[in-house]
Amino acid sequence: MAAWGQRLAGVRGVLLDISGVLFDGAEGSGVPIAGSVEAVARLKRSRLKVRFCTNESQKSLGDLVRLLQQLGFDISEGEVTAPAPATCLILKERGLRPYLLIHDGIRSEFDQIDTSNPNCVVIADAGESFSYQNMNKAFQVLMELENPVLISLGKGRYYKETSGLMLDVGAYVKALEYACGIEAEVVGKPSPEYFKSALQEMGLEAHQAVMIGDDIVGDVGGAQQCGMRALQVRTGKFRKISPEFTASPPLFC
Amino acid sequence: MAAWGQRLAGVRGVLLDISGVLFDGAEGSGVPIAGSVEAVARLKRSRLKVRFCTNESQKSLGDLVRLLQQLGFDISEGEVTAPAPATCLILKERGLRPYLLIHDGIRSEFDQIDTSNPNCVVIADAGESFSYQNMNKAFQVLMELENPVLISLGKGRYYKETSGLMLDVGAYVKALEYACGIEAEVVGKPSPEYFKSALQEMGLEAHQAVMIGDDIVGDVGGAQQCGMRALQVRTGKFRKISPEFTASPPLFC
């Protein structure tokens, strides 16, 4: 395999996943991953542009950034690309009124959205709110629609908290897709629009950037399909190589 | 289309789905579908053999049959093919100790099964017990296993209660399959073993039997793939024709 310098030649910016890369979450809190606070600080001192790219959908952007700052990270809201604000834009543009199958922690992001008489479902990592009752309500809303629209904030299979692996939104998306015979629209990683938006914020082309994440599908696969390079860390949800999900082998660090 | 006599030529036995065909369920109870009590009585007075074929997994076989008897149906436990007893046989034969993601109403069927230190997951229509916590526990059990085994009692997308359409076990199976990267083993309709077992109980060959159900996949598709004829009723969960799921067009009645 080529040397690091060669593999990263021409890179001018770094996109960093947050959960599993910077920290492992826990109920309302989290623990920094060893070395990550200093790694972010070093990146920021370098000539590289840095952007934080998350599918976080249990906390509002404000709460997430406050938590990371408390953990010692040099980060601000303007440096983060997250799926909830993008979802709100889509809802407004298309006149969609969602049934929100989401975590209470992120509900404030949708304060300005009309949720009366729903004509779509928005699903995010709802955690304990993934009750049978809530899932069934989402299912019934979709089945009543002539053209059912299901918008998902990410499609992760699972993530890691300090207590262990946790089911992510992707599993519940598959459940609704199967029950209703539909396909969800994904906002967030690995959708190409998500990565393009992050690159635009950085003023970079895909070939000038490298994505660093712990998710072989959402981070590595998604970035590679946009023409970016990608590194998979061995922290967070990392368990083993799953090359079937990627366009080309990830680089490990 | 050929006349009824021609389409049903040579039929010597009828397999009847229960939920959505004989009755629509409700919380702990149910309502007979108009004409179904009399239809069963007429079938039993005819020369045709009759067997009841259900994926019911919220009630024990005893409770289900008692309910149907109270609703006026001529039915006994020995006439019903249900997935829970078949599942117990499989668990014992293969030395499997399940984590049971099931409804409390059917837990008694697994009284004789060792559930310590689980080495597989059994999933059934758990209803309200499909909490995030229970789903996550099933997920974690599967992810800890070198060879994860997920056994599902049916794979229905949804069923109908008097209050409306309800998410069925199949949706939650898809969720775990996606999260764990595995494929479930289905016990119950539409698995060929299920239909073969029912035919064996009736002493009939597939070409001598017709399956009557409201599920285009579980009832109609499954029976057709076993070489049986199938009729889809327009009651229960019936909504519209979904021919993509069937080997050949179902007959409607």
Coordinates of C-alpha atoms in Angstrom, one line a residue:
Chain A
M1 CA 0.0 0.0 0.0
A2 CA 1.2 3.5 -0.8
A3 CA 2.7 5.7 1.9
W4 CA 0.5 8.1 3.8
G5 CA 1.9 11.2 2.1
Q6 CA 1.0 9.7 -1.3
R7 CA -2.5 8.5 -0.3
L8 CA -3.4 11.9 1.1
A9 CA -1.7 14.0 -1.6
G10 CA -3.7 17.1 -2.5
V11 CA -5.9 17.0 0.5
R12 CA -6.9 20.4 1.7
G13 CA -9.7 19.6 4.1
V14 CA -10.9 17.1 6.6
L15 CA -14.5 16.1 7.3
L16 CA -14.9 14.6 10.8
D17 CA -17.7 12.4 11.9
I18 CA -18.6 13.1 15.6
S19 CA -20.1 10.1 17.4
G20 CA -17.7 7.2 17.6
V21 CA -14.8 9.4 16.2
L22 CA -14.6 12.3 18.7
F23 CA -16.6 10.8 21.5
D24 CA -18.8 7.9 22.6
G25 CA -22.2 9.0 23.7
A26 CA -24.0 8.1 26.9
E27 CA -27.4 9.1 28.3
G28 CA -27.3 12.9 28.0
S29 CA -23.6 12.9 28.1
G30 CA -20.5 11.3 26.6
V31 CA -16.8 10.5 26.9
P32 CA -14.1 11.8 24.5
I33 CA -12.2 9.1 22.6
A34 CA -8.6 9.1 23.7
G35 CA -6.5 11.7 21.7
S36 CA -9.5 13.2 19.9
V37 CA -9.6 16.5 21.6
E38 CA -5.9 17.1 20.8
A39 CA -6.3 15.7 17.3
V40 CA -9.0 18.3 16.5
A41 CA -6.9 21.1 18.0
R42 CA -3.9 20.0 15.8
L43 CA -6.1 19.9 12.7
K44 CA -7.3 23.4 13.4
R45 CA -3.7 24.7 13.9
S46 CA -2.8 23.1 10.5
R47 CA -3.5 24.6 7.1
L48 CA -6.3 22.1 6.6
K49 CA -9.9 23.1 6.6
V50 CA -12.0 21.2 9.1
R51 CA -15.8 20.5 9.1
F52 CA -17.8 18.3 11.5
C53 CA -20.3 16.0 9.7
T54 CA -22.8 14.2 11.8
N55 CA -26.1 12.3 11.5
E56 CA -26.8 13.2 15.1
S57 CA -30.6 13.3 15.6
Q58 CA -31.2 12.8 19.3
K59 CA -29.8 16.2 20.2
S60 CA -30.4 19.6 18.7
L61 CA -27.3 21.1 17.1
G62 CA -27.0 23.6 20.0
D63 CA -27.1 20.9 22.6
L64 CA -24.6 18.7 20.7
V65 CA -22.1 21.5 20.3
R66 CA -22.4 22.6 23.9
L67 CA -21.7 19.0 25.0
L68 CA -18.6 18.8 22.8
Q69 CA -17.3 22.1 24.1
Q70 CA -17.8 20.9 27.7
L71 CA -15.8 17.8 26.7
G72 CA -12.9 20.1 25.6
F73 CA -13.4 20.2 21.8
D74 CA -12.8 23.4 19.8
I75 CA -16.1 23.5 17.9
S76 CA -18.9 25.9 17.0
E77 CA -22.3 25.5 15.5
G78 CA -21.3 27.1 12.2
E79 CA -18.7 24.3 11.7
V80 CA -21.2 21.4 11.8
T81 CA -23.3 19.9 9.0
A82 CA -26.3 18.1 10.5
P83 CA -29.4 16.6 8.9
A84 CA -32.2 18.4 10.8
P85 CA -31.8 21.9 9.4
A86 CA -31.6 20.4 5.8
T87 CA -34.8 18.4 6.5
C88 CA -36.6 21.5 7.6
L89 CA -35.6 23.2 4.3
I90 CA -37.0 20.3 2.3
L91 CA -40.3 20.2 4.2
K92 CA -40.8 23.9 3.6
E93 CA -39.9 23.8 -0.1
R94 CA -42.2 20.9 -0.8
G95 CA -45.1 21.9 1.5
L96 CA -44.8 18.8 3.6
R97 CA -46.4 18.5 7.0
P98 CA -44.6 15.7 8.8
Y99 CA -45.6 13.2 11.5
L100 CA -42.4 13.4 13.5
L101 CA -41.0 10.1 14.7
I102 CA -38.1 11.7 16.4
H103 CA -36.3 12.0 19.8
D104 CA -37.7 14.7 22.1
G105 CA -34.1 16.1 22.2
I106 CA -34.3 17.3 18.6
R107 CA -38.0 18.4 18.5
S108 CA -37.1 22.1 19.0
E109 CA -35.4 22.0 15.6
F110 CA -38.8 21.5 14.0
D111 CA -40.5 24.3 16.0
Q112 CA -41.3 26.3 12.8
I113 CA -42.7 23.3 10.9
D114 CA -46.5 22.7 10.5
T115 CA -47.3 19.2 11.7
S116 CA -51.1 19.4 11.4
N117 CA -52.9 16.8 9.2
P118 CA -49.6 15.0 8.2
N119 CA -48.8 14.3 4.6
C120 CA -45.4 12.7 5.2
V121 CA -43.3 11.0 7.9
V122 CA -39.9 12.2 9.2
I123 CA -38.0 9.6 11.0
A124 CA -34.8 10.1 13.0
D125 CA -32.9 8.2 15.7
A126 CA -35.9 8.3 18.2
G127 CA -34.3 6.0 20.8
E128 CA -36.9 5.1 23.4
S129 CA -39.6 6.9 21.3
F130 CA -39.4 4.0 18.9
S131 CA -42.4 2.5 20.7
Y132 CA -44.8 0.2 18.9
Q133 CA -47.5 2.9 19.2
N134 CA -45.3 5.6 17.6
M135 CA -44.1 3.2 14.8
N136 CA -47.7 2.1 14.1
K137 CA -48.9 5.7 13.9
A138 CA -46.1 6.5 11.4
F139 CA -47.1 3.3 9.4
Q140 CA -50.8 4.3 9.5
V141 CA -50.0 7.9 8.3
L142 CA -48.0 6.5 5.3
M143 CA -50.7 3.9 4.4
E144 CA -53.3 6.6 4.2
L145 CA -51.3 8.7 1.7
E146 CA -51.7 8.2 -2.0
N147 CA -48.0 9.1 -2.5
P148 CA -46.4 8.2 0.8
V149 CA -43.2 10.2 1.6
L150 CA -40.8 8.9 4.2
I151 CA -37.9 11.2 5.0
S152 CA -35.1 9.7 7.1
L153 CA -32.3 11.5 8.9
G154 CA -29.6 9.0 8.1
K155 CA -29.8 5.3 7.7
G156 CA -27.3 4.0 10.2
R157 CA -27.6 0.4 11.3
Y158 CA -26.3 1.0 14.8
Y159 CA -24.0 3.2 16.8
K160 CA -22.0 2.8 20.0
E161 CA -22.7 4.3 23.3
T162 CA -20.6 3.7 26.4
S163 CA -23.1 1.0 27.4
G164 CA -22.8 -0.9 24.1
L165 CA -24.1 -1.0 20.6
M166 CA -27.5 0.6 20.0
L167 CA -30.0 0.2 17.1
D168 CA -30.0 3.2 14.9
V169 CA -32.7 4.8 12.7
G170 CA -31.8 2.7 9.6
A171 CA -33.3 -0.4 11.2
Y172 CA -36.7 1.3 11.7
V173 CA -36.6 2.9 8.2
K174 CA -36.3 -0.7 6.8
A175 CA -39.3 -1.7 9.0
L176 CA -41.5 1.0 7.5
E177 CA -40.2 0.6 4.0
Y178 CA -41.1 -3.1 4.1
A179 CA -44.5 -2.6 5.8
C180 CA -45.6 0.1 3.4
G181 CA -43.8 -1.1 0.2
I182 CA -42.0 2.2 -0.2
E183 CA -38.4 3.6 -0.2
A184 CA -37.3 6.3 2.1
E185 CA -35.6 9.5 1.1
V186 CA -32.4 9.9 3.2
V187 CA -31.2 13.3 4.4
G188 CA -27.8 13.1 6.0
K189 CA -25.0 10.6 5.4
P190 CA -24.6 8.7 3.1
S191 CA -26.7 10.9 0.7
P192 CA -24.6 12.6 -1.9
E193 CA -26.5 15.9 -1.2
Y194 CA -25.2 15.9 2.3
F195 CA -21.6 15.6 1.4
K196 CA -21.9 18.1 -1.5
S197 CA -23.4 20.6 1.0
A198 CA -20.5 20.1 3.4
L199 CA -17.9 20.5 0.7
Q200 CA -19.6 23.6 -0.5
E201 CA -19.4 25.1 3.0
M202 CA -15.7 24.3 2.9
G203 CA -15.1 25.7 -0.6
L204 CA -13.5 22.5 -1.7
E205 CA -13.8 19.9 -4.4
A206 CA -14.4 16.3 -3.6
H207 CA -10.9 15.2 -4.6
Q208 CA -9.5 17.8 -2.1
A209 CA -11.1 16.3 0.9
V210 CA -11.0 13.3 3.2
M211 CA -13.8 12.0 5.3
I212 CA -13.0 10.4 8.7
G213 CA -15.6 8.2 10.3
D214 CA -16.4 4.9 12.0
D215 CA -19.4 3.9 9.8
I216 CA -18.4 1.9 6.7
V217 CA -21.6 2.8 4.9
G218 CA -22.6 6.2 6.1
D219 CA -19.1 7.8 6.3
V220 CA -16.7 5.8 4.2
G221 CA -19.1 4.5 1.4
G222 CA -21.0 7.7 1.1
A223 CA -17.9 9.9 0.9
Q224 CA -16.2 7.6 -1.7
Q225 CA -19.3 7.6 -3.9
C226 CA -18.9 11.4 -4.0
G227 CA -15.3 11.1 -5.1
M228 CA -13.8 11.9 -1.8
R229 CA -11.2 9.8 0.0
A230 CA -12.2 8.2 3.3
L231 CA -10.6 6.9 6.5
Q232 CA -12.3 4.5 8.8
V233 CA -11.2 4.8 12.5
R234 CA -11.2 1.7 14.7
T235 CA -13.1 3.4 17.4
G236 CA -16.9 3.8 17.9
K237 CA -19.0 1.2 16.2
F238 CA -16.0 -0.2 14.3
R239 CA -16.1 -4.0 14.6
K240 CA -14.6 -5.6 11.4
I241 CA -14.1 -4.9 7.8
S242 CA -17.3 -5.1 5.7
P243 CA -15.9 -4.4 2.2
E244 CA -19.2 -5.3 0.5
F245 CA -20.6 -1.9 1.5
T246 CA -17.8 0.2 0.0
A247 CA -16.9 1.3 -3.5
S248 CA -13.2 0.7 -2.8
P249 CA -11.3 -0.4 0.3
P250 CA -11.2 2.2 3.1
L251 CA -7.9 3.4 4.5
F252 CA -7.5 2.6 8.1
C253 CA -5.9 4.7 10.8
Chain B
M1 CA -61.5 -16.4 -16.8
A2 CA -62.5 -20.0 -16.3
A3 CA -65.6 -20.9 -14.4
W4 CA -65.4 -21.6 -10.7
G5 CA -66.0 -25.3 -11.1
Q6 CA -63.1 -25.5 -13.5
R7 CA -60.8 -23.4 -11.4
L8 CA -61.4 -25.5 -8.3
A9 CA -61.5 -28.9 -10.1
G10 CA -60.0 -31.7 -8.0
V11 CA -59.9 -29.7 -4.8
R12 CA -60.4 -32.0 -1.8
G13 CA -59.4 -29.7 1.0
V14 CA -59.5 -26.1 2.1
L15 CA -56.9 -24.3 4.2
L16 CA -58.4 -21.3 6.0
D17 CA -56.4 -18.3 7.3
I18 CA -58.0 -17.0 10.6
S19 CA -57.3 -13.3 11.2
G20 CA -58.9 -11.2 8.5
V21 CA -60.7 -14.2 7.0
L22 CA -62.8 -15.5 10.0
F23 CA -62.6 -12.5 12.2
D24 CA -61.0 -9.1 12.8
G25 CA -59.1 -9.0 16.1
A26 CA -59.3 -6.3 18.7
E27 CA -57.6 -5.9 22.1
G28 CA -58.2 -9.3 23.7
S29 CA -61.3 -10.0 21.6
G30 CA -62.6 -9.8 18.1
V31 CA -65.6 -9.6 15.7
P32 CA -66.6 -12.3 13.2
I33 CA -66.5 -11.3 9.6
A34 CA -70.0 -11.4 8.1
G35 CA -70.9 -14.9 6.9
S36 CA -67.7 -16.5 8.1
V37 CA -69.2 -18.6 11.0
E38 CA -71.8 -20.1 8.6
A39 CA -69.1 -20.5 5.8
V40 CA -67.0 -22.7 8.1
A41 CA -70.1 -24.7 9.2
R42 CA -71.0 -25.3 5.5
L43 CA -67.4 -26.4 4.7
K44 CA -67.5 -28.8 7.6
R45 CA -70.8 -30.3 6.4
S46 CA -69.3 -30.7 2.9
R47 CA -67.0 -33.5 1.7
L48 CA -64.0 -31.1 1.8
K49 CA -61.3 -31.5 4.5
V50 CA -60.8 -28.3 6.4
R51 CA -57.7 -27.0 8.3
F52 CA -57.1 -23.6 9.9
C53 CA -53.7 -22.1 9.1
T54 CA -52.6 -19.1 11.1
N55 CA -49.5 -17.1 11.9
E56 CA -51.2 -15.9 15.1
S57 CA -48.5 -15.2 17.6
Q58 CA -50.1 -12.9 20.2
K59 CA -52.3 -15.6 21.7
S60 CA -51.6 -19.1 22.7
L61 CA -53.3 -21.8 20.5
G62 CA -55.6 -22.5 23.4
D63 CA -56.7 -18.9 23.9
L64 CA -57.2 -18.4 20.1
V65 CA -59.4 -21.4 19.8
R66 CA -61.4 -20.5 22.9
L67 CA -62.0 -17.0 21.4
L68 CA -63.1 -18.4 18.1
Q69 CA -65.4 -20.9 19.8
Q70 CA -67.0 -18.0 21.8
L71 CA -67.5 -16.1 18.5
G72 CA -69.5 -19.2 17.2
F73 CA -66.9 -21.0 15.1
D74 CA -66.8 -24.8 15.0
I75 CA -63.1 -25.3 15.6
S76 CA -60.8 -27.3 17.9
E77 CA -57.1 -27.1 18.7
G78 CA -56.3 -30.2 16.7
E79 CA -57.5 -28.6 13.5
V80 CA -55.1 -25.6 13.7
T81 CA -51.6 -25.3 12.3
A82 CA -49.8 -22.5 14.2
P83 CA -46.1 -21.5 14.2
A84 CA -45.3 -21.6 18.0
P85 CA -45.4 -25.4 18.5
A86 CA -43.2 -25.8 15.3
T87 CA -40.8 -23.3 16.6
C88 CA -40.4 -25.1 20.0
L89 CA -39.6 -28.3 18.1
I90 CA -36.9 -26.5 16.1
L91 CA -35.4 -25.0 19.2
K92 CA -35.2 -28.3 21.0
E93 CA -33.8 -30.2 18.0
R94 CA -31.0 -27.6 17.5
G95 CA -30.2 -27.0 21.1
L96 CA -31.2 -23.3 20.8
R97 CA -31.8 -21.1 23.8
P98 CA -33.8 -18.1 22.6
Y99 CA -34.2 -14.5 23.7
L100 CA -37.9 -14.3 23.2
L101 CA -39.1 -11.0 21.6
I102 CA -42.8 -12.1 21.8
H103 CA -46.2 -11.0 23.1
D104 CA -46.9 -12.0 26.7
G105 CA -50.1 -13.8 25.4
I106 CA -48.0 -16.5 23.8
R107 CA -45.2 -16.8 26.4
S108 CA -46.8 -19.9 27.9
E109 CA -46.2 -21.8 24.6
F110 CA -42.4 -21.6 25.4
D111 CA -42.7 -22.7 29.1
Q112 CA -40.6 -25.8 28.4
I113 CA -37.8 -23.9 26.5
D114 CA -34.5 -23.0 28.2
T115 CA -34.0 -19.3 27.7
S116 CA -30.8 -18.9 29.8
N117 CA -27.7 -17.5 28.2
P118 CA -29.4 -17.0 24.8
N119 CA -27.8 -18.2 21.6
C120 CA -30.6 -17.1 19.2
V121 CA -33.6 -14.8 19.0
V122 CA -37.2 -15.8 18.4
I123 CA -39.3 -12.9 17.2
A124 CA -43.1 -12.9 16.9
D125 CA -45.9 -10.4 16.6
A126 CA -45.0 -8.8 20.0
G127 CA -47.3 -5.8 19.7
E128 CA -46.6 -3.3 22.4
S129 CA -43.6 -5.4 23.5
F130 CA -41.8 -4.1 20.4
S131 CA -40.2 -1.4 22.6
Y132 CA -36.9 0.1 21.7
Q133 CA -35.4 -1.6 24.8
N134 CA -36.6 -5.1 23.8
M135 CA -35.6 -4.6 20.1
N136 CA -32.2 -3.4 21.2
K137 CA -31.7 -6.4 23.5
A138 CA -32.5 -8.7 20.6
F139 CA -30.1 -6.8 18.4
Q140 CA -27.3 -7.0 21.1
V141 CA -27.9 -10.8 21.5
L142 CA -27.5 -11.3 17.8
M143 CA -24.5 -9.1 17.5
E144 CA -22.7 -11.1 20.2
L145 CA -23.2 -14.4 18.4
E146 CA -20.6 -15.8 16.0
N147 CA -23.4 -17.4 14.0
P148 CA -26.5 -15.3 14.7
V149 CA -29.8 -17.2 14.4
L150 CA -33.0 -15.2 14.1
I151 CA -36.2 -17.3 14.0
S152 CA -39.4 -15.4 13.0
L153 CA -43.0 -16.6 13.4
G154 CA -44.2 -15.3 10.1
K155 CA -43.1 -12.3 8.1
G156 CA -46.4 -10.4 7.7
R157 CA -46.2 -6.7 6.8
Y158 CA -49.4 -5.7 8.6
Y159 CA -52.7 -7.1 9.7
K160 CA -56.1 -5.5 10.4
E161 CA -57.7 -5.0 13.8
T162 CA -61.1 -3.4 14.2
S163 CA -59.3 -0.2 15.0
G164 CA -57.2 -0.2 11.8
L165 CA -54.1 -1.6 10.2
M166 CA -51.4 -2.7 12.5
L167 CA -47.7 -3.3 11.9
D168 CA -46.8 -7.0 11.9
V169 CA -43.7 -8.9 12.8
G170 CA -42.2 -8.8 9.3
A171 CA -41.4 -5.1 9.7
Y172 CA -39.4 -5.8 12.9
V173 CA -37.7 -8.8 11.3
K174 CA -36.5 -6.5 8.5
A175 CA -35.2 -4.1 11.1
L176 CA -33.1 -6.7 12.8
E177 CA -32.0 -8.2 9.5
Y178 CA -30.7 -4.8 8.3
A179 CA -29.0 -3.9 11.6
C180 CA -27.3 -7.3 12.0
G181 CA -26.6 -8.0 8.3
I182 CA -28.4 -11.4 8.6
E183 CA -31.4 -13.2 7.2
A184 CA -34.2 -14.6 9.4
E185 CA -35.5 -18.2 9.3
V186 CA -39.3 -18.0 8.9
V187 CA -41.5 -20.5 10.7
G188 CA -45.1 -20.1 9.7
K189 CA -46.6 -18.8 6.4
P190 CA -45.2 -18.3 3.8
S191 CA -42.5 -20.9 4.5
P192 CA -42.9 -24.1 2.4
E193 CA -42.4 -26.3 5.5
Y194 CA -45.5 -24.7 7.1
F195 CA -47.8 -25.5 4.2
K196 CA -46.3 -29.0 3.7
S197 CA -47.0 -29.7 7.4
A198 CA -50.6 -28.6 7.1
L199 CA -51.1 -30.7 3.9
Q200 CA -49.6 -33.7 5.7
E201 CA -52.1 -33.3 8.6
M202 CA -54.9 -33.3 6.0
G203 CA -53.5 -36.2 4.0
L204 CA -53.6 -34.3 0.8
E205 CA -51.2 -33.3 -2.0
A206 CA -50.7 -29.7 -2.9
H207 CA -52.7 -29.9 -6.1
Q208 CA -55.7 -31.1 -4.1
A209 CA -55.9 -28.1 -1.8
V210 CA -56.8 -24.4 -1.9
M211 CA -55.6 -21.8 0.6
I212 CA -58.0 -19.0 1.5
G213 CA -56.4 -15.9 3.0
D214 CA -56.3 -12.1 3.1
D215 CA -52.5 -11.8 2.8
I216 CA -51.1 -11.7 -0.8
V217 CA -47.6 -12.8 0.4
G218 CA -48.1 -15.0 3.4
D219 CA -51.3 -16.8 2.3
V220 CA -51.6 -16.6 -1.5
G221 CA -47.9 -16.4 -2.6
G222 CA -46.8 -19.0 -0.1
A223 CA -49.5 -21.5 -1.0
Q224 CA -48.9 -21.0 -4.8
Q225 CA -45.2 -21.6 -4.4
C226 CA -46.0 -24.9 -2.8
G227 CA -48.2 -25.9 -5.8
M228 CA -51.5 -25.1 -4.2
R229 CA -54.3 -22.9 -5.5
A230 CA -55.1 -19.8 -3.5
L231 CA -58.0 -17.4 -3.0
Q232 CA -57.6 -14.0 -1.7
V233 CA -60.6 -12.6 0.3
R234 CA -61.4 -8.9 0.2
T235 CA -61.8 -8.7 3.9
G236 CA -59.1 -8.2 6.7
K237 CA -56.0 -6.4 5.5
F238 CA -57.1 -6.7 1.8
R239 CA -56.5 -3.3 0.2
K240 CA -55.5 -3.6 -3.5
I241 CA -54.0 -6.0 -5.9
S242 CA -50.2 -6.4 -5.4
P243 CA -49.4 -8.8 -8.2
E244 CA -45.7 -8.3 -7.8
F245 CA -45.7 -10.6 -4.8
T246 CA -47.4 -13.6 -6.3
A247 CA -46.2 -16.4 -8.6
S248 CA -49.5 -16.1 -10.5
P249 CA -52.6 -14.0 -10.1
P250 CA -54.7 -15.0 -7.1
L251 CA -58.3 -15.8 -7.6
F252 CA -60.6 -13.4 -5.8
C253 CA -63.8 -14.2 -4.0

